[in-house]
mmCIF file of C-alpha atoms and ligand atoms in Angstrom:
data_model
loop_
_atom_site.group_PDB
_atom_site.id
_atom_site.type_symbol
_atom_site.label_atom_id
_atom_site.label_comp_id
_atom_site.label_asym_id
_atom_site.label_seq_id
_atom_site.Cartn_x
_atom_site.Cartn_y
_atom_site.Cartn_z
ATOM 1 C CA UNK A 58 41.973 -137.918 19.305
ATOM 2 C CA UNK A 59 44.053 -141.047 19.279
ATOM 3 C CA UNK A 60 47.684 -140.179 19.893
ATOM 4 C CA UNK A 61 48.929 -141.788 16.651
ATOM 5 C CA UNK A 62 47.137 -139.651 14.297
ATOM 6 C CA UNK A 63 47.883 -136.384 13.230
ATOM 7 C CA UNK A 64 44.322 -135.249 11.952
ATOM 8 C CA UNK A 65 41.019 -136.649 11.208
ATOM 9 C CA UNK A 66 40.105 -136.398 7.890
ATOM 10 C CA UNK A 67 36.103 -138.051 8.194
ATOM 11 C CA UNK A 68 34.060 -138.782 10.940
ATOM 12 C CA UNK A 69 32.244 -141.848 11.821
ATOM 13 C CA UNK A 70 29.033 -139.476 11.109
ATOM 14 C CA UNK A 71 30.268 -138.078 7.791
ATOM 15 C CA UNK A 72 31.297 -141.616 6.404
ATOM 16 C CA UNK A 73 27.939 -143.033 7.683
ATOM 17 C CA UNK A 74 26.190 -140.146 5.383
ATOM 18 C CA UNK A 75 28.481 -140.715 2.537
ATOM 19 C CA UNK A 76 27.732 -144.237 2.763
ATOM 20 C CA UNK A 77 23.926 -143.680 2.469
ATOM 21 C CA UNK A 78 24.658 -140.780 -0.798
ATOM 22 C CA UNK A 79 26.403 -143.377 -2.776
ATOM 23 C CA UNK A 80 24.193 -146.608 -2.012
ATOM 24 C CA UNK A 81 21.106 -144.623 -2.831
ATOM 25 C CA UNK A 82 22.620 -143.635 -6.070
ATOM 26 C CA UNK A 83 23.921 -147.699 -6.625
ATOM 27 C CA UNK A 84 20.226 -148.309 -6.242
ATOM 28 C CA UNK A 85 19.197 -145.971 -8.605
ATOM 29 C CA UNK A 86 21.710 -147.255 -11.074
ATOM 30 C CA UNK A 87 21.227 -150.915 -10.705
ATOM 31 C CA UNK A 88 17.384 -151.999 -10.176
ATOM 32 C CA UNK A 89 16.615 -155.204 -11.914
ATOM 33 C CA UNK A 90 20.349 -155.668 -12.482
ATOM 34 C CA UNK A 91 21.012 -157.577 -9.137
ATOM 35 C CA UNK A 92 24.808 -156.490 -9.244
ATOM 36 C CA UNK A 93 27.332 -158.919 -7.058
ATOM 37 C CA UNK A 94 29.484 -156.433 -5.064
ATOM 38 C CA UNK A 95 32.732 -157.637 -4.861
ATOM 39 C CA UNK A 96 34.886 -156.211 -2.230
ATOM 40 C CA UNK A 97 38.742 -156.293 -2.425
ATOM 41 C CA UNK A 98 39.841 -157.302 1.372
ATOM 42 C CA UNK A 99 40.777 -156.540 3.877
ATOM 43 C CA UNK A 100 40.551 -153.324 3.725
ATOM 44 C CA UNK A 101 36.798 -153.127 2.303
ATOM 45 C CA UNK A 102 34.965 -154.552 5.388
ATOM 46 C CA UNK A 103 33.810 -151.670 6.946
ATOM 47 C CA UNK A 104 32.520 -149.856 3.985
ATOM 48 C CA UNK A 105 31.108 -152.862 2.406
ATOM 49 C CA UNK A 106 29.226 -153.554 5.669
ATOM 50 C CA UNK A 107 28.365 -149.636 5.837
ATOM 51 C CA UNK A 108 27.594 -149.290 2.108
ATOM 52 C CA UNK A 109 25.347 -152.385 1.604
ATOM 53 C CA UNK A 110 22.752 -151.347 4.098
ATOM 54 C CA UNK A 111 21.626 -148.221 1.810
ATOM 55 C CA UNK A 112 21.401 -150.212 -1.280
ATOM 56 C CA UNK A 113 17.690 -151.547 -2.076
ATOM 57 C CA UNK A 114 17.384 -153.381 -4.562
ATOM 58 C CA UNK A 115 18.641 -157.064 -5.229
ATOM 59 C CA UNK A 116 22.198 -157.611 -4.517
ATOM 60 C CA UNK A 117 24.572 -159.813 -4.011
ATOM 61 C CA UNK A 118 28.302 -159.739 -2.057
ATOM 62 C CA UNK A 119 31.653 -161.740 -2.702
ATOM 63 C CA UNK A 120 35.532 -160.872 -2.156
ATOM 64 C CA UNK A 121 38.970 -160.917 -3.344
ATOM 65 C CA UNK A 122 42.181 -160.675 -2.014
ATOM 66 C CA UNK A 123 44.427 -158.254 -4.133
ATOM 67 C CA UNK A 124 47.609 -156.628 -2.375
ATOM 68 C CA UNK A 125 50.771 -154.405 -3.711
ATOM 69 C CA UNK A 126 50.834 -152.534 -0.519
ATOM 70 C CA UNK A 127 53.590 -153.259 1.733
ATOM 71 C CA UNK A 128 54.227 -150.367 4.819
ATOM 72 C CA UNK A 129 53.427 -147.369 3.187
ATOM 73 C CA UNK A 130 54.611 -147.676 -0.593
ATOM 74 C CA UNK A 131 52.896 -149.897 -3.349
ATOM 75 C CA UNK A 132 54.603 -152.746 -4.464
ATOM 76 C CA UNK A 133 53.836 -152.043 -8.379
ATOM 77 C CA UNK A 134 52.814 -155.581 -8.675
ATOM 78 C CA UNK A 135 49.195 -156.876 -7.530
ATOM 79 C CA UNK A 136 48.754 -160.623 -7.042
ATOM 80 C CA UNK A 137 45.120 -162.070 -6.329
ATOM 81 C CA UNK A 138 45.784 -164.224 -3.341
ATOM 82 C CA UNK A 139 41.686 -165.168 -2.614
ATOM 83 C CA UNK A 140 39.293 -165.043 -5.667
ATOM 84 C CA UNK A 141 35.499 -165.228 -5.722
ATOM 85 C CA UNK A 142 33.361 -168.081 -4.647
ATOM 86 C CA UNK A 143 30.898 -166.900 -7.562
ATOM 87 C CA UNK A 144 30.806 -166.919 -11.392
ATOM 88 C CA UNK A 145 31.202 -163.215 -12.633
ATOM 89 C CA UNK A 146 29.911 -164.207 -16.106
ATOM 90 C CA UNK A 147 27.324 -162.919 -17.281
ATOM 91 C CA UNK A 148 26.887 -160.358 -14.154
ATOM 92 C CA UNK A 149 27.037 -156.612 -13.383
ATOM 93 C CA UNK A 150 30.034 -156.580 -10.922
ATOM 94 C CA UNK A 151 30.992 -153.356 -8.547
ATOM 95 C CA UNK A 152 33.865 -153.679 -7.414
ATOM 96 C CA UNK A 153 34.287 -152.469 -3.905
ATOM 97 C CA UNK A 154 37.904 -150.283 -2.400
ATOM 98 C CA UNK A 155 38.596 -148.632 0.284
ATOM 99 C CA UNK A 156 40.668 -146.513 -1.281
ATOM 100 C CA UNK A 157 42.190 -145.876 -5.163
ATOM 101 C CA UNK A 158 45.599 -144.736 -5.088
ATOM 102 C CA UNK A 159 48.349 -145.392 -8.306
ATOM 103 C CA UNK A 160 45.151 -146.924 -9.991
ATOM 104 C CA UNK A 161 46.882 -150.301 -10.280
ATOM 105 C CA UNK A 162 45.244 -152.766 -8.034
ATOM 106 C CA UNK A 163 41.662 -151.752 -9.284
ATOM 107 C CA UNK A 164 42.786 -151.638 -12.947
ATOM 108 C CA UNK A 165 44.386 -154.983 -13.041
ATOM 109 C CA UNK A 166 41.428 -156.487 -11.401
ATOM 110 C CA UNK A 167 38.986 -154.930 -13.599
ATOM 111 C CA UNK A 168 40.642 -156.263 -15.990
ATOM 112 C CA UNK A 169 40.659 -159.871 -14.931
ATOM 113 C CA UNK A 170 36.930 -159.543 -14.102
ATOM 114 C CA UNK A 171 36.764 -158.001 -17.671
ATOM 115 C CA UNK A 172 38.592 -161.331 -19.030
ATOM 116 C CA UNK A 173 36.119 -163.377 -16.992
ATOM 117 C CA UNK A 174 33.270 -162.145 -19.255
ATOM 118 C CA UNK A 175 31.544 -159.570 -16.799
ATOM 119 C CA UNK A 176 29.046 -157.698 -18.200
ATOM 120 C CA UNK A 177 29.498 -154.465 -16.546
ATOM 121 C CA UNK A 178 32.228 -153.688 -14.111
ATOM 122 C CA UNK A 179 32.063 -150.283 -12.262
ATOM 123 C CA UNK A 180 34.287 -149.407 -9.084
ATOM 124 C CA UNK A 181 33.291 -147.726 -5.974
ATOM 125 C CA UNK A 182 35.818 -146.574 -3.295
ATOM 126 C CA UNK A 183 35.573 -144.607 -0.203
ATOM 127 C CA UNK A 184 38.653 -143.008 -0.861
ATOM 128 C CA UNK A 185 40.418 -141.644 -3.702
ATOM 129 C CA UNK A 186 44.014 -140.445 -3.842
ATOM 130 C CA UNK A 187 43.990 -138.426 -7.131
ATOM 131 C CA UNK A 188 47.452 -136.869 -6.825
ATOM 132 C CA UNK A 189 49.384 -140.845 -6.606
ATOM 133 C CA UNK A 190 47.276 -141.946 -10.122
ATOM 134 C CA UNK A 191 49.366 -143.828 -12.186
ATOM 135 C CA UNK A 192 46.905 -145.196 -14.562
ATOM 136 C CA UNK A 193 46.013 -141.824 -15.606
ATOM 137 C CA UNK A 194 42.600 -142.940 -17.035
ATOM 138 C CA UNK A 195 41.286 -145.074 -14.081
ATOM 139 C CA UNK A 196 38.349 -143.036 -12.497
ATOM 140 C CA UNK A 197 36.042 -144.583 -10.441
ATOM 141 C CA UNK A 198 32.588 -144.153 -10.905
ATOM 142 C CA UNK A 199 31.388 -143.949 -7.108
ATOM 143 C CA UNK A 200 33.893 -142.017 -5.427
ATOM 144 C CA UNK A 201 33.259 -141.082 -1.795
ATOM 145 C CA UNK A 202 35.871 -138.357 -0.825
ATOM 146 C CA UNK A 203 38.910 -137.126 -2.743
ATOM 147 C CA UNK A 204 41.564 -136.619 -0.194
ATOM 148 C CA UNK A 205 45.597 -134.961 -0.625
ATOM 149 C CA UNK A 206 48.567 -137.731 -0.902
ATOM 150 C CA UNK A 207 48.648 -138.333 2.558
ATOM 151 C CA UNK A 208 48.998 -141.490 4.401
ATOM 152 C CA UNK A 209 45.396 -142.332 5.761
ATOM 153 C CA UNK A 210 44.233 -145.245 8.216
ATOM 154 C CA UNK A 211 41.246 -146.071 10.232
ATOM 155 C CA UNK A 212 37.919 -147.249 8.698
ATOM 156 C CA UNK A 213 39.561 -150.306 7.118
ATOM 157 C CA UNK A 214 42.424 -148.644 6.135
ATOM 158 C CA UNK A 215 45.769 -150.253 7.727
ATOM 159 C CA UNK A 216 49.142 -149.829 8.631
ATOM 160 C CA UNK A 217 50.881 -153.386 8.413
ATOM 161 C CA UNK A 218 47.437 -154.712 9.758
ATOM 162 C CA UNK A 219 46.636 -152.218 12.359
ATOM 163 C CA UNK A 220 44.098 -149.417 13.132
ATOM 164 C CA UNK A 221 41.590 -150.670 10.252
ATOM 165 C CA UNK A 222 39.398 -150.873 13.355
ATOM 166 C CA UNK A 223 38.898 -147.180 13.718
ATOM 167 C CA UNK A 224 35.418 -145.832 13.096
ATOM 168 C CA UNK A 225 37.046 -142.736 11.134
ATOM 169 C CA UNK A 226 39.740 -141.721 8.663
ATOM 170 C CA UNK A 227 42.526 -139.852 9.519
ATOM 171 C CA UNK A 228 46.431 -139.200 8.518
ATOM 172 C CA UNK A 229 48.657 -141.291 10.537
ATOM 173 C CA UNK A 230 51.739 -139.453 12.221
ATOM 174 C CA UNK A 231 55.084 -139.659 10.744
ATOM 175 C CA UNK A 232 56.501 -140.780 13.793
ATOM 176 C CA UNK A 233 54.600 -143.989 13.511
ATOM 177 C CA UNK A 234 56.028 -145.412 10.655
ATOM 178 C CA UNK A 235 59.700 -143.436 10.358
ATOM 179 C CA UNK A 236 61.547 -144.987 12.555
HETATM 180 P P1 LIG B 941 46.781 -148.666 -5.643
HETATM 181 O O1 LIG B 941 46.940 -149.976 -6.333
HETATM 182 O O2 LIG B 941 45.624 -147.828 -6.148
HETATM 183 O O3 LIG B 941 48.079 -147.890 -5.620
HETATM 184 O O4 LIG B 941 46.569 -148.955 -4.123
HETATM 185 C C1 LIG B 941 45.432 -149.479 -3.586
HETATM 186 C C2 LIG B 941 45.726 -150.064 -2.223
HETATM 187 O O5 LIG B 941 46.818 -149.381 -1.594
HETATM 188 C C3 LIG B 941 44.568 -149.892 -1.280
HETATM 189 O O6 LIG B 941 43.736 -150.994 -1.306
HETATM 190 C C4 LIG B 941 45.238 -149.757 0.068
HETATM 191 O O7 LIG B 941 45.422 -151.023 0.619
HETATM 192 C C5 LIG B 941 46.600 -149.184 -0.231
HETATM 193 N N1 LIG B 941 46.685 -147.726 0.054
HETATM 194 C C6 LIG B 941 46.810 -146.716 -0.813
HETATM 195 N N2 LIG B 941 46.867 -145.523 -0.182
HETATM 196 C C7 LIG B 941 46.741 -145.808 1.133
HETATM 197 C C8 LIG B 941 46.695 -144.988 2.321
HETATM 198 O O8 LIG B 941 46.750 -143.753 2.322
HETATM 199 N N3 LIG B 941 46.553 -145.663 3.496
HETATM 200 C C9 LIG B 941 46.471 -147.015 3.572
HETATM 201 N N4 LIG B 941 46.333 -147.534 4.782
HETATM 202 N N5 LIG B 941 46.516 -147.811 2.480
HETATM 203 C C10 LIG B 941 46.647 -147.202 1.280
#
């Protein structure tokens, strides 16, 4: 195990499965509906790559840029600092997260996308963090694994830009980031 994490929550193997579960049941939900996917980077590339090879039916991919994470805490304020190249109007959008925490990044952008005359917006996340939910009514519809209110990286997940390259998930040590 690398020395900078504590425990591994998922392996590659285990995300790779999950991965396959919840684009099979995207498929399912969304023939004829050729849904845009629109991943919130940077921390969706690795799912989004993963997730989009199990779904079979038309599809099509964007991105946004959304942050209130800074270090380890959420900022309480999300600014959109790259929008979509594509027209949401009109269009089933799933919005794609690595990971839903106080609720508040995926909320506001739902909402924006919601503004923007979507015609269904649905959320899928690899990760979700029950126990920090601020927006007590945000649920995800895809949700990959629930984990405790730990501080996770790996599989896209970052600390101030590092480790997203990890093919797992896994709690980072204290020591890393109280110093
Ligand atoms: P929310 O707005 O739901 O509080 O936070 C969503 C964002 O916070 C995620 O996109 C992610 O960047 C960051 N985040 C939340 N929890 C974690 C975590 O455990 N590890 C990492 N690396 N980022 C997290």
């Amino acid at each position: 195990m690398d020395n900078f994490i504590e425990e591994i929550l998922f392996t590659h193997e285990e995300i790779v499965k999950k991965c396959k579960e919840l684009g099979e049941k995207i498929t399912k939900d969304y023939q004829d509906k050729c849904p845009i996917l629109i991943g919130l980077l940077k921390g969706c590339v690795p799912f989004m790559a993963e997730l989009i090879k199990h779904i079979k039916c038309d599809m099509e991919i964007d991105f946004m840029k959304a942050s209130s994470y800074q270090g380890i805490c959420s900022t309480g304020t999300v600014t959109i600092t790259k929008d979509t190249s594509t027209s949401v109007a009109g269009r089933h959008v799933i919005i794609v997260e690595d990971i839903v925490d106080s609720g508040l990044t995926l909320q506001q952008v739902t909402n924006l996308l919601r503004d923007r005359k979507a015609t269904s917006i649905e959320v899928v996340v690899l990760l979700d963090k029950p126990a920090g939910r601020t927006i007590k009514q945000f649920k995800p519809k895809y949700v990959g694994f629930t984990i405790p209110p730990k501080f996770v990286v790996g599989f896209g997940l970052d600390y101030n830009e590092l480790y997203r390259n990890l093919d797992y998930v896994g709690v980072l040590k204290k020591s890393v980031y109280d110093k």
